[in-house]
Amino acid sequence: MSLLSSVERAPRDPILGLTEAFKADDRPGKVNLGVGVYMDADGTVPLLECVKTAQDRLAANPAPYGYLPIDGLAAYDDAVVDLVFGDTVPRDHVAVVQGLGGTGSLKVAGDLLRRLQPEAKVLISDPSWENHQALFSRAGFEVERYPYYDAEAHGVDVDAMVTALGEAPAGTVVVLHACCHNPTGYDLTPDEWARVEQVVRERGLVPLLDMAYQGFATDLASDGAAVRRFAASGPVFVTTSFSKTFSLYGERVGALSVVCADADEAARVLSQLKIVVRTTYSNPPTNGATLVATVLGDAELRSQWEGELAGMRDRIKEMRVALRSGLEQARPGIVAEHITTQNGMFSYSGLGKEQMVRLREEFALYGLDSGRLAIPALNPGNLDRVVDALAKVWP
Ligand code: LMR
């Protein structure tokens, strides 16, 4: 038997693999409610005006594409720290590297943490973004879950969550969703964050906050509050993604920031992060980070970005309201209120695998088997069709 003849076919990725199946479907009226990608009312991924202006500026002054430093574009790294932490921590207390989107940044975090704490476990929420489990397992960790979603209450079981964290051994890495929890859409309140932060610090756990949707729940400041709370009280790992917030999915723009005790510690941590980066992808790409740094570094473009981000957020909220009221009209008595109380791109609908498969097979509507629906895929042109189909399978 040759080396490759025994290779097993792996299952398709639960999120991006669904997009592959969606693309291969030639039925008219199909809708991809799977992947978390923001689309405009006409069903296209937007090119933000602020990004277009930045592109035009860069095109007017073409620059060669030399290697970036291992940790990335300095102006970009500074802009990330400013956006994520404001004045909560001194700049030189933060070790930051430009990452390949949120996923690439999590991967760098996972690899460093595994070297620092080889015996530690990683705790992720139950449920969590599918890639958290896969990514931290691949980094060599044993991954377990802390209670999070309360199906009956349509919310978070914060008591169970705090109890579980209170029993975790010191050094356990706890992955938290900074805002717009993926997949449920249920976030902690500020008081609940205070409880979680307290138990994390009391137990000596290692918090890792994944922030891929800053600005999609309420605004940049409120959505960043949990990260700043942790940054003010001790070490924290924070991953940032600009895929959604800048609509720069294919550019893979993200970052990993590690808040340290002082500048010396940050310099030592950065030196280790650079080894992880150098041995993984050597150094990051130039274009996306330059676009983000250009926008964040220019007061006018930054305020235009905040307006465009608010526009995306508002359209998602409108679609939530329209979906809920459509369902309530289609089937009086239906329980759909939670669609409008969840945050961010996703609605954890409460539908099970059987119903999701039926949606796919009978109606060409592609949501995740977990029941997660990507709300930005909805628009006035497909809403009625989606409502009709959902009303037929809704419990
Ligand atoms: C999602 O959850 O759909 C997005 O974060 C895209 C991805 O990479 O999975």
Short mmCIF file of C-alpha atoms and ligand atoms in Angstrom, two decimals:
data_model
loop_
_atom_site.label_atom_id
_atom_site.label_comp_id
_atom_site.label_asym_id
_atom_site.label_seq_id
_atom_site.Cartn_x
_atom_site.Cartn_y
_atom_site.Cartn_z
CA MET A 1 0.00 0.00 0.00
CA SER A 2 1.45 3.36 -0.93
CA LEU A 3 1.56 6.34 1.41
CA LEU A 4 -1.31 8.19 -0.18
CA SER A 5 -3.55 5.29 -1.12
CA SER A 6 -4.52 4.86 2.53
CA VAL A 7 -5.44 8.51 3.09
CA GLU A 8 -9.01 8.78 4.29
CA ARG A 9 -11.41 11.33 2.86
CA ALA A 10 -12.05 13.93 5.56
CA PRO A 11 -15.55 15.24 6.15
CA ARG A 12 -16.22 18.59 4.53
CA ASP A 13 -15.83 21.70 6.65
CA PRO A 14 -19.15 22.34 8.42
CA ILE A 15 -19.20 25.99 7.30
CA LEU A 16 -17.04 26.53 4.22
CA GLY A 17 -17.88 23.03 2.96
CA LEU A 18 -21.52 24.04 2.96
CA THR A 19 -20.65 26.95 0.66
CA GLU A 20 -19.07 24.44 -1.70
CA ALA A 21 -22.30 22.43 -1.74
CA PHE A 22 -24.30 25.64 -2.19
CA LYS A 23 -22.23 26.67 -5.19
CA ALA A 24 -22.73 23.27 -6.79
CA ASP A 25 -26.53 23.54 -6.43
CA ASP A 26 -28.13 24.82 -9.64
CA ARG A 27 -31.64 25.32 -8.32
CA PRO A 28 -32.93 28.88 -8.81
CA GLY A 29 -33.74 30.81 -5.64
CA LYS A 30 -31.14 29.02 -3.51
CA VAL A 31 -29.94 31.02 -0.47
CA ASN A 32 -26.70 30.52 1.47
CA LEU A 33 -27.67 31.00 5.11
CA GLY A 34 -24.52 29.17 6.15
CA VAL A 35 -21.32 31.20 6.12
CA GLY A 36 -21.03 34.44 8.13
CA VAL A 37 -20.51 36.91 5.34
CA TYR A 38 -22.29 40.26 5.22
CA MET A 39 -24.19 40.92 2.02
CA ASP A 40 -25.98 44.03 0.89
CA ALA A 41 -29.70 44.20 0.13
CA ASP A 42 -28.88 43.13 -3.43
CA GLY A 43 -27.12 39.98 -2.18
CA THR A 44 -23.55 41.06 -2.90
CA VAL A 45 -20.55 41.40 -0.60
CA PRO A 46 -19.95 45.17 -0.37
CA LEU A 47 -16.75 47.03 -1.14
CA LEU A 48 -16.90 49.66 1.59
CA GLU A 49 -16.53 53.25 0.35
CA CYS A 50 -13.80 53.93 2.93
CA VAL A 51 -11.86 50.93 1.63
CA LYS A 52 -12.36 52.07 -1.96
CA THR A 53 -10.96 55.49 -1.10
CA ALA A 54 -7.98 53.83 0.59
CA GLN A 55 -7.50 51.65 -2.51
CA ASP A 56 -7.58 54.74 -4.74
CA ARG A 57 -5.00 56.48 -2.57
CA LEU A 58 -2.70 53.47 -2.67
CA ALA A 59 -3.16 53.16 -6.43
CA ALA A 60 -2.18 56.81 -6.83
CA ASN A 61 1.09 56.12 -5.02
CA PRO A 62 2.04 52.58 -6.03
CA ALA A 63 4.54 50.96 -3.68
CA PRO A 64 6.61 47.81 -4.16
CA TYR A 65 5.67 44.67 -2.28
CA GLY A 66 8.69 43.96 -0.13
CA TYR A 67 8.50 41.65 2.89
CA LEU A 68 6.74 43.10 5.91
CA PRO A 69 8.34 42.63 9.31
CA ILE A 70 7.49 39.27 10.89
CA ASP A 71 5.00 40.92 13.24
CA GLY A 72 3.40 42.95 10.45
CA LEU A 73 2.95 46.52 9.36
CA ALA A 74 3.81 48.78 12.30
CA ALA A 75 1.09 51.35 11.52
CA TYR A 76 -1.45 48.54 11.35
CA ASP A 77 -0.36 46.94 14.62
CA ASP A 78 -0.57 50.33 16.36
CA ALA A 79 -4.02 50.98 14.86
CA VAL A 80 -5.25 47.58 16.09
CA VAL A 81 -4.05 48.22 19.64
CA ASP A 82 -5.67 51.64 19.60
CA LEU A 83 -8.98 50.28 18.28
CA VAL A 84 -9.09 47.29 20.61
CA PHE A 85 -7.75 48.72 23.85
CA GLY A 86 -8.02 52.52 23.54
CA ASP A 87 -6.17 53.96 26.53
CA THR A 88 -6.86 50.96 28.79
CA VAL A 89 -3.27 49.72 28.59
CA PRO A 90 0.00 51.40 27.59
CA ARG A 91 0.94 50.55 24.00
CA ASP A 92 4.24 48.97 25.03
CA HIS A 93 2.49 46.51 27.35
CA VAL A 94 0.85 44.86 24.33
CA ALA A 95 2.61 42.28 22.16
CA VAL A 96 0.79 42.34 18.82
CA VAL A 97 1.23 40.54 15.52
CA GLN A 98 -0.67 41.00 12.30
CA GLY A 99 -2.46 37.72 11.62
CA LEU A 100 -4.14 35.99 8.69
CA GLY A 101 -7.71 36.91 9.58
CA GLY A 102 -9.25 35.82 12.86
CA THR A 103 -8.48 32.16 12.20
CA GLY A 104 -4.79 32.73 11.50
CA SER A 105 -4.52 34.87 14.62
CA LEU A 106 -6.17 32.14 16.72
CA LYS A 107 -3.74 29.64 15.26
CA VAL A 108 -0.75 31.75 16.32
CA ALA A 109 -2.30 32.10 19.79
CA GLY A 110 -2.91 28.35 19.98
CA ASP A 111 0.64 27.49 18.98
CA LEU A 112 2.20 29.89 21.47
CA LEU A 113 -0.11 28.80 24.30
CA ARG A 114 0.67 25.17 23.64
CA ARG A 115 4.37 25.88 24.06
CA LEU A 116 3.77 27.91 27.20
CA GLN A 117 1.24 25.56 28.80
CA PRO A 118 1.60 22.09 27.28
CA GLU A 119 -0.45 20.47 30.03
CA ALA A 120 -3.34 22.92 29.93
CA LYS A 121 -6.77 22.23 28.48
CA VAL A 122 -8.72 24.64 26.33
CA LEU A 123 -12.32 25.37 27.25
CA ILE A 124 -14.67 26.65 24.55
CA SER A 125 -18.34 27.53 24.89
CA ASP A 126 -21.06 24.97 24.31
CA PRO A 127 -21.75 25.51 21.46
CA SER A 128 -18.96 27.47 19.80
CA TRP A 129 -17.74 28.36 16.34
CA GLU A 130 -16.97 24.99 14.73
CA ASN A 131 -13.37 25.98 13.96
CA HIS A 132 -12.50 26.66 17.62
CA GLN A 133 -12.67 22.97 18.47
CA ALA A 134 -10.79 21.93 15.35
CA LEU A 135 -8.13 24.60 15.58
CA PHE A 136 -7.19 24.10 19.22
CA SER A 137 -7.27 20.31 18.89
CA ARG A 138 -4.90 20.57 15.94
CA ALA A 139 -2.64 22.77 18.04
CA GLY A 140 -2.38 19.75 20.37
CA PHE A 141 -4.80 20.73 23.12
CA GLU A 142 -7.49 18.68 24.73
CA VAL A 143 -10.57 20.81 24.12
CA GLU A 144 -13.57 20.73 26.43
CA ARG A 145 -16.70 22.86 26.70
CA TYR A 146 -18.17 25.12 29.35
CA PRO A 147 -21.97 25.50 29.48
CA TYR A 148 -23.23 28.54 27.60
CA TYR A 149 -26.43 28.23 25.59
CA ASP A 150 -29.71 27.82 27.39
CA ALA A 151 -32.17 26.57 24.77
CA GLU A 152 -35.25 26.88 26.95
CA ALA A 153 -34.50 30.38 28.17
CA HIS A 154 -33.28 31.51 24.71
CA GLY A 155 -30.16 32.95 26.26
CA VAL A 156 -27.01 32.20 28.24
CA ASP A 157 -26.88 29.99 31.32
CA VAL A 158 -24.37 32.23 33.04
CA ASP A 159 -24.68 30.48 36.43
CA ALA A 160 -23.66 27.16 34.90
CA MET A 161 -20.89 28.89 32.95
CA VAL A 162 -19.43 30.56 36.05
CA THR A 163 -19.69 27.34 38.05
CA ALA A 164 -17.81 25.39 35.38
CA LEU A 165 -15.08 28.02 35.10
CA GLY A 166 -14.81 28.01 38.89
CA GLU A 167 -13.90 24.32 38.73
CA ALA A 168 -11.29 24.64 35.97
CA PRO A 169 -7.65 24.15 36.98
CA ALA A 170 -5.33 27.16 36.97
CA GLY A 171 -3.76 27.72 33.57
CA THR A 172 -6.78 26.46 31.61
CA VAL A 173 -7.24 28.51 28.46
CA VAL A 174 -10.79 29.88 28.25
CA VAL A 175 -11.98 30.98 24.83
CA LEU A 176 -14.64 33.69 25.09
CA HIS A 177 -16.55 35.47 22.34
CA ALA A 178 -16.05 39.20 22.90
CA CYS A 179 -19.41 40.04 21.28
CA CYS A 180 -21.91 38.59 18.81
CA HIS A 181 -21.45 35.03 20.06
CA ASN A 182 -21.00 32.62 17.18
CA PRO A 183 -23.20 30.60 16.66
CA THR A 184 -25.90 31.57 19.15
CA GLY A 185 -26.05 35.37 18.93
CA TYR A 186 -26.50 35.53 22.73
CA ASP A 187 -24.02 37.77 24.53
CA LEU A 188 -23.30 38.33 28.21
CA THR A 189 -24.55 41.51 29.88
CA PRO A 190 -21.93 43.81 31.46
CA ASP A 191 -22.79 42.38 34.92
CA GLU A 192 -22.39 38.85 33.62
CA TRP A 193 -19.04 39.74 32.07
CA ALA A 194 -17.97 41.04 35.49
CA ARG A 195 -18.80 37.65 37.03
CA VAL A 196 -16.94 35.78 34.32
CA GLU A 197 -13.92 38.02 34.60
CA GLN A 198 -13.88 37.60 38.38
CA VAL A 199 -13.88 33.81 38.23
CA VAL A 200 -11.27 33.76 35.45
CA ARG A 201 -8.94 35.93 37.52
CA GLU A 202 -9.64 34.15 40.83
CA ARG A 203 -8.88 30.75 39.30
CA GLY A 204 -5.82 31.93 37.36
CA LEU A 205 -7.32 30.91 34.01
CA VAL A 206 -5.96 32.26 30.73
CA PRO A 207 -8.60 34.31 28.90
CA LEU A 208 -8.58 34.38 25.11
CA LEU A 209 -11.19 36.72 23.67
CA ASP A 210 -12.09 36.16 20.05
CA MET A 211 -13.39 39.41 18.57
CA ALA A 212 -14.49 38.95 14.97
CA TYR A 213 -17.58 41.16 15.02
CA GLN A 214 -16.73 44.36 16.89
CA GLY A 215 -19.43 46.88 15.97
CA PHE A 216 -22.02 44.36 14.79
CA ALA A 217 -23.99 44.25 18.07
CA THR A 218 -24.24 47.82 19.36
CA ASP A 219 -21.21 49.95 18.49
CA LEU A 220 -17.42 49.75 18.62
CA ALA A 221 -17.17 50.93 22.22
CA SER A 222 -19.87 48.70 23.75
CA ASP A 223 -18.81 45.68 21.73
CA GLY A 224 -15.21 46.17 22.85
CA ALA A 225 -16.06 46.64 26.53
CA ALA A 226 -15.45 43.02 27.58
CA VAL A 227 -11.99 43.03 26.01
CA ARG A 228 -11.09 46.27 27.79
CA ARG A 229 -12.43 44.89 31.07
CA PHE A 230 -10.05 41.93 30.84
CA ALA A 231 -7.17 44.10 29.61
CA ALA A 232 -7.51 46.29 32.68
CA SER A 233 -7.22 43.38 35.10
CA GLY A 234 -4.40 41.19 33.87
CA PRO A 235 -3.04 39.18 30.96
CA VAL A 236 -5.36 38.47 28.07
CA PHE A 237 -5.07 37.17 24.54
CA VAL A 238 -7.29 38.95 22.01
CA THR A 239 -7.81 37.97 18.39
CA THR A 240 -9.20 40.53 15.98
CA SER A 241 -10.64 40.00 12.52
CA PHE A 242 -11.37 42.69 9.94
CA SER A 243 -13.04 40.24 7.58
CA LYS A 244 -16.54 41.28 8.53
CA THR A 245 -16.03 44.78 9.92
CA PHE A 246 -14.15 45.99 6.83
CA SER A 247 -15.70 43.51 4.38
CA LEU A 248 -12.16 42.34 3.59
CA TYR A 249 -12.80 38.60 3.77
CA GLY A 250 -10.37 37.51 1.07
CA GLU A 251 -7.57 39.76 2.27
CA ARG A 252 -7.20 37.77 5.53
CA VAL A 253 -6.62 40.73 7.83
CA GLY A 254 -6.51 40.06 11.55
CA ALA A 255 -4.31 40.36 14.59
CA LEU A 256 -3.34 38.72 17.84
CA SER A 257 -2.75 41.06 20.78
CA VAL A 258 -1.40 39.83 24.11
CA VAL A 259 -1.73 42.19 27.05
CA CYS A 260 1.30 41.79 29.32
CA ALA A 261 2.32 43.06 32.75
CA ASP A 262 4.95 45.51 31.46
CA ALA A 263 7.01 46.48 28.44
CA ASP A 264 9.75 43.94 29.13
CA GLU A 265 7.28 41.07 29.33
CA ALA A 266 5.60 42.28 26.13
CA ALA A 267 8.95 42.35 24.31
CA ARG A 268 9.67 38.77 25.41
CA VAL A 269 6.21 37.56 24.39
CA LEU A 270 6.53 39.33 21.04
CA SER A 271 9.84 37.60 20.40
CA GLN A 272 8.12 34.22 20.88
CA LEU A 273 5.15 35.20 18.74
CA LYS A 274 7.56 36.11 15.97
CA ILE A 275 9.01 32.59 16.04
CA VAL A 276 5.52 31.13 15.65
CA VAL A 277 4.79 33.44 12.72
CA ARG A 278 8.17 32.89 11.06
CA THR A 279 7.76 29.13 11.16
CA THR A 280 4.15 29.24 9.97
CA TYR A 281 3.90 31.82 7.17
CA SER A 282 7.11 33.81 7.65
CA ASN A 283 5.54 37.26 7.54
CA PRO A 284 2.10 38.58 6.69
CA PRO A 285 0.72 40.01 3.43
CA THR A 286 0.79 43.72 2.72
CA ASN A 287 -2.39 44.79 1.03
CA GLY A 288 -5.27 44.29 3.46
CA ALA A 289 -3.37 45.59 6.47
CA THR A 290 -2.31 48.67 4.50
CA LEU A 291 -5.95 49.35 3.62
CA VAL A 292 -7.07 49.01 7.24
CA ALA A 293 -4.19 51.13 8.55
CA THR A 294 -5.01 53.82 5.96
CA VAL A 295 -8.66 53.96 7.03
CA LEU A 296 -8.03 53.81 10.77
CA GLY A 297 -5.24 56.38 10.51
CA ASP A 298 -7.34 59.04 8.78
CA ALA A 299 -10.04 60.76 10.87
CA GLU A 300 -12.39 61.26 7.92
CA LEU A 301 -12.07 57.71 6.59
CA ARG A 302 -12.40 56.29 10.07
CA SER A 303 -15.65 58.10 10.66
CA GLN A 304 -16.89 57.00 7.23
CA TRP A 305 -16.02 53.42 8.22
CA GLU A 306 -17.96 53.69 11.46
CA GLY A 307 -20.97 54.90 9.46
CA GLU A 308 -20.69 52.03 7.00
CA LEU A 309 -20.30 49.54 9.85
CA ALA A 310 -23.45 50.95 11.44
CA GLY A 311 -25.22 50.58 8.09
CA MET A 312 -24.35 46.86 7.96
CA ARG A 313 -25.44 46.40 11.57
CA ASP A 314 -28.74 48.19 10.99
CA ARG A 315 -29.58 46.20 7.88
CA ILE A 316 -29.03 42.93 9.75
CA LYS A 317 -31.32 44.14 12.54
CA GLU A 318 -33.99 45.09 9.98
CA MET A 319 -33.80 41.63 8.48
CA ARG A 320 -34.15 40.08 11.93
CA VAL A 321 -37.35 42.07 12.51
CA ALA A 322 -38.68 41.21 9.05
CA LEU A 323 -37.91 37.49 9.47
CA ARG A 324 -39.54 37.33 12.87
CA SER A 325 -42.68 39.18 11.83
CA GLY A 326 -42.88 37.16 8.62
CA LEU A 327 -42.80 33.94 10.61
CA GLU A 328 -45.33 35.22 13.14
CA GLN A 329 -47.71 36.14 10.35
CA ALA A 330 -47.18 32.90 8.49
CA ARG A 331 -47.79 30.76 11.58
CA PRO A 332 -49.52 32.62 14.42
CA GLY A 333 -48.28 31.37 17.80
CA ILE A 334 -44.82 30.48 16.46
CA VAL A 335 -41.91 31.17 18.85
CA ALA A 336 -39.59 33.49 16.93
CA GLU A 337 -38.98 36.38 19.32
CA HIS A 338 -35.41 35.26 19.93
CA ILE A 339 -34.48 36.15 16.35
CA THR A 340 -34.65 39.82 17.32
CA THR A 341 -32.91 39.54 20.69
CA GLN A 342 -29.76 37.90 19.34
CA ASN A 343 -26.72 39.92 18.27
CA GLY A 344 -24.50 39.89 15.24
CA MET A 345 -24.71 37.89 12.06
CA PHE A 346 -26.23 34.70 13.33
CA SER A 347 -29.51 33.41 14.61
CA TYR A 348 -29.42 30.15 16.50
CA SER A 349 -32.86 29.27 15.30
CA GLY A 350 -33.58 26.25 17.51
CA LEU A 351 -34.01 24.08 14.41
CA GLY A 352 -32.34 20.67 14.51
CA LYS A 353 -30.32 18.80 11.93
CA GLU A 354 -33.34 17.07 10.44
CA GLN A 355 -35.05 20.38 9.76
CA MET A 356 -31.87 21.94 8.38
CA VAL A 357 -31.39 19.02 6.00
CA ARG A 358 -35.01 19.40 4.89
CA LEU A 359 -34.46 23.11 4.27
CA ARG A 360 -31.49 22.25 2.10
CA GLU A 361 -33.02 19.37 0.19
CA GLU A 362 -36.56 20.63 -0.31
CA PHE A 363 -36.05 24.39 -0.45
CA ALA A 364 -32.38 25.00 -1.44
CA LEU A 365 -31.81 26.96 1.78
CA TYR A 366 -28.36 26.27 3.18
CA GLY A 367 -27.98 26.80 6.94
CA LEU A 368 -25.68 24.92 9.33
CA ASP A 369 -26.79 21.57 10.75
CA SER A 370 -26.65 23.17 14.20
CA GLY A 371 -29.61 25.38 13.23
CA ARG A 372 -27.47 28.49 12.79
CA LEU A 373 -28.81 30.89 10.16
CA ALA A 374 -26.74 33.74 8.70
CA ILE A 375 -29.11 36.70 8.74
CA PRO A 376 -27.11 38.94 6.33
CA ALA A 377 -27.99 36.52 3.54
CA LEU A 378 -31.58 37.76 3.78
CA ASN A 379 -32.81 40.59 1.62
CA PRO A 380 -36.17 41.89 0.38
CA GLY A 381 -35.78 39.74 -2.74
CA ASN A 382 -35.55 36.40 -0.93
CA LEU A 383 -37.24 37.05 2.40
CA ASP A 384 -40.70 35.70 1.46
CA ARG A 385 -39.24 32.49 0.11
CA VAL A 386 -37.15 31.98 3.23
CA VAL A 387 -40.09 32.76 5.53
CA ASP A 388 -42.36 30.31 3.68
CA ALA A 389 -39.81 27.51 3.93
CA LEU A 390 -38.89 28.20 7.55
CA ALA A 391 -42.55 28.36 8.58
CA LYS A 392 -42.99 24.85 7.19
CA VAL A 393 -40.16 23.32 9.23
CA TRP A 394 -40.20 25.52 12.36
CA PRO A 395 -41.05 23.53 15.51
C1 LMR B 1 -18.59 31.80 10.09
O1 LMR B 1 -18.69 31.42 11.27
O2 LMR B 1 -19.40 31.49 9.22
C2 LMR B 1 -17.46 32.72 9.71
O3 LMR B 1 -16.70 33.03 10.83
C3 LMR B 1 -16.67 32.23 8.57
C4 LMR B 1 -15.78 31.10 8.93
O4 LMR B 1 -14.59 31.19 8.63
O5 LMR B 1 -16.24 30.10 9.48
#
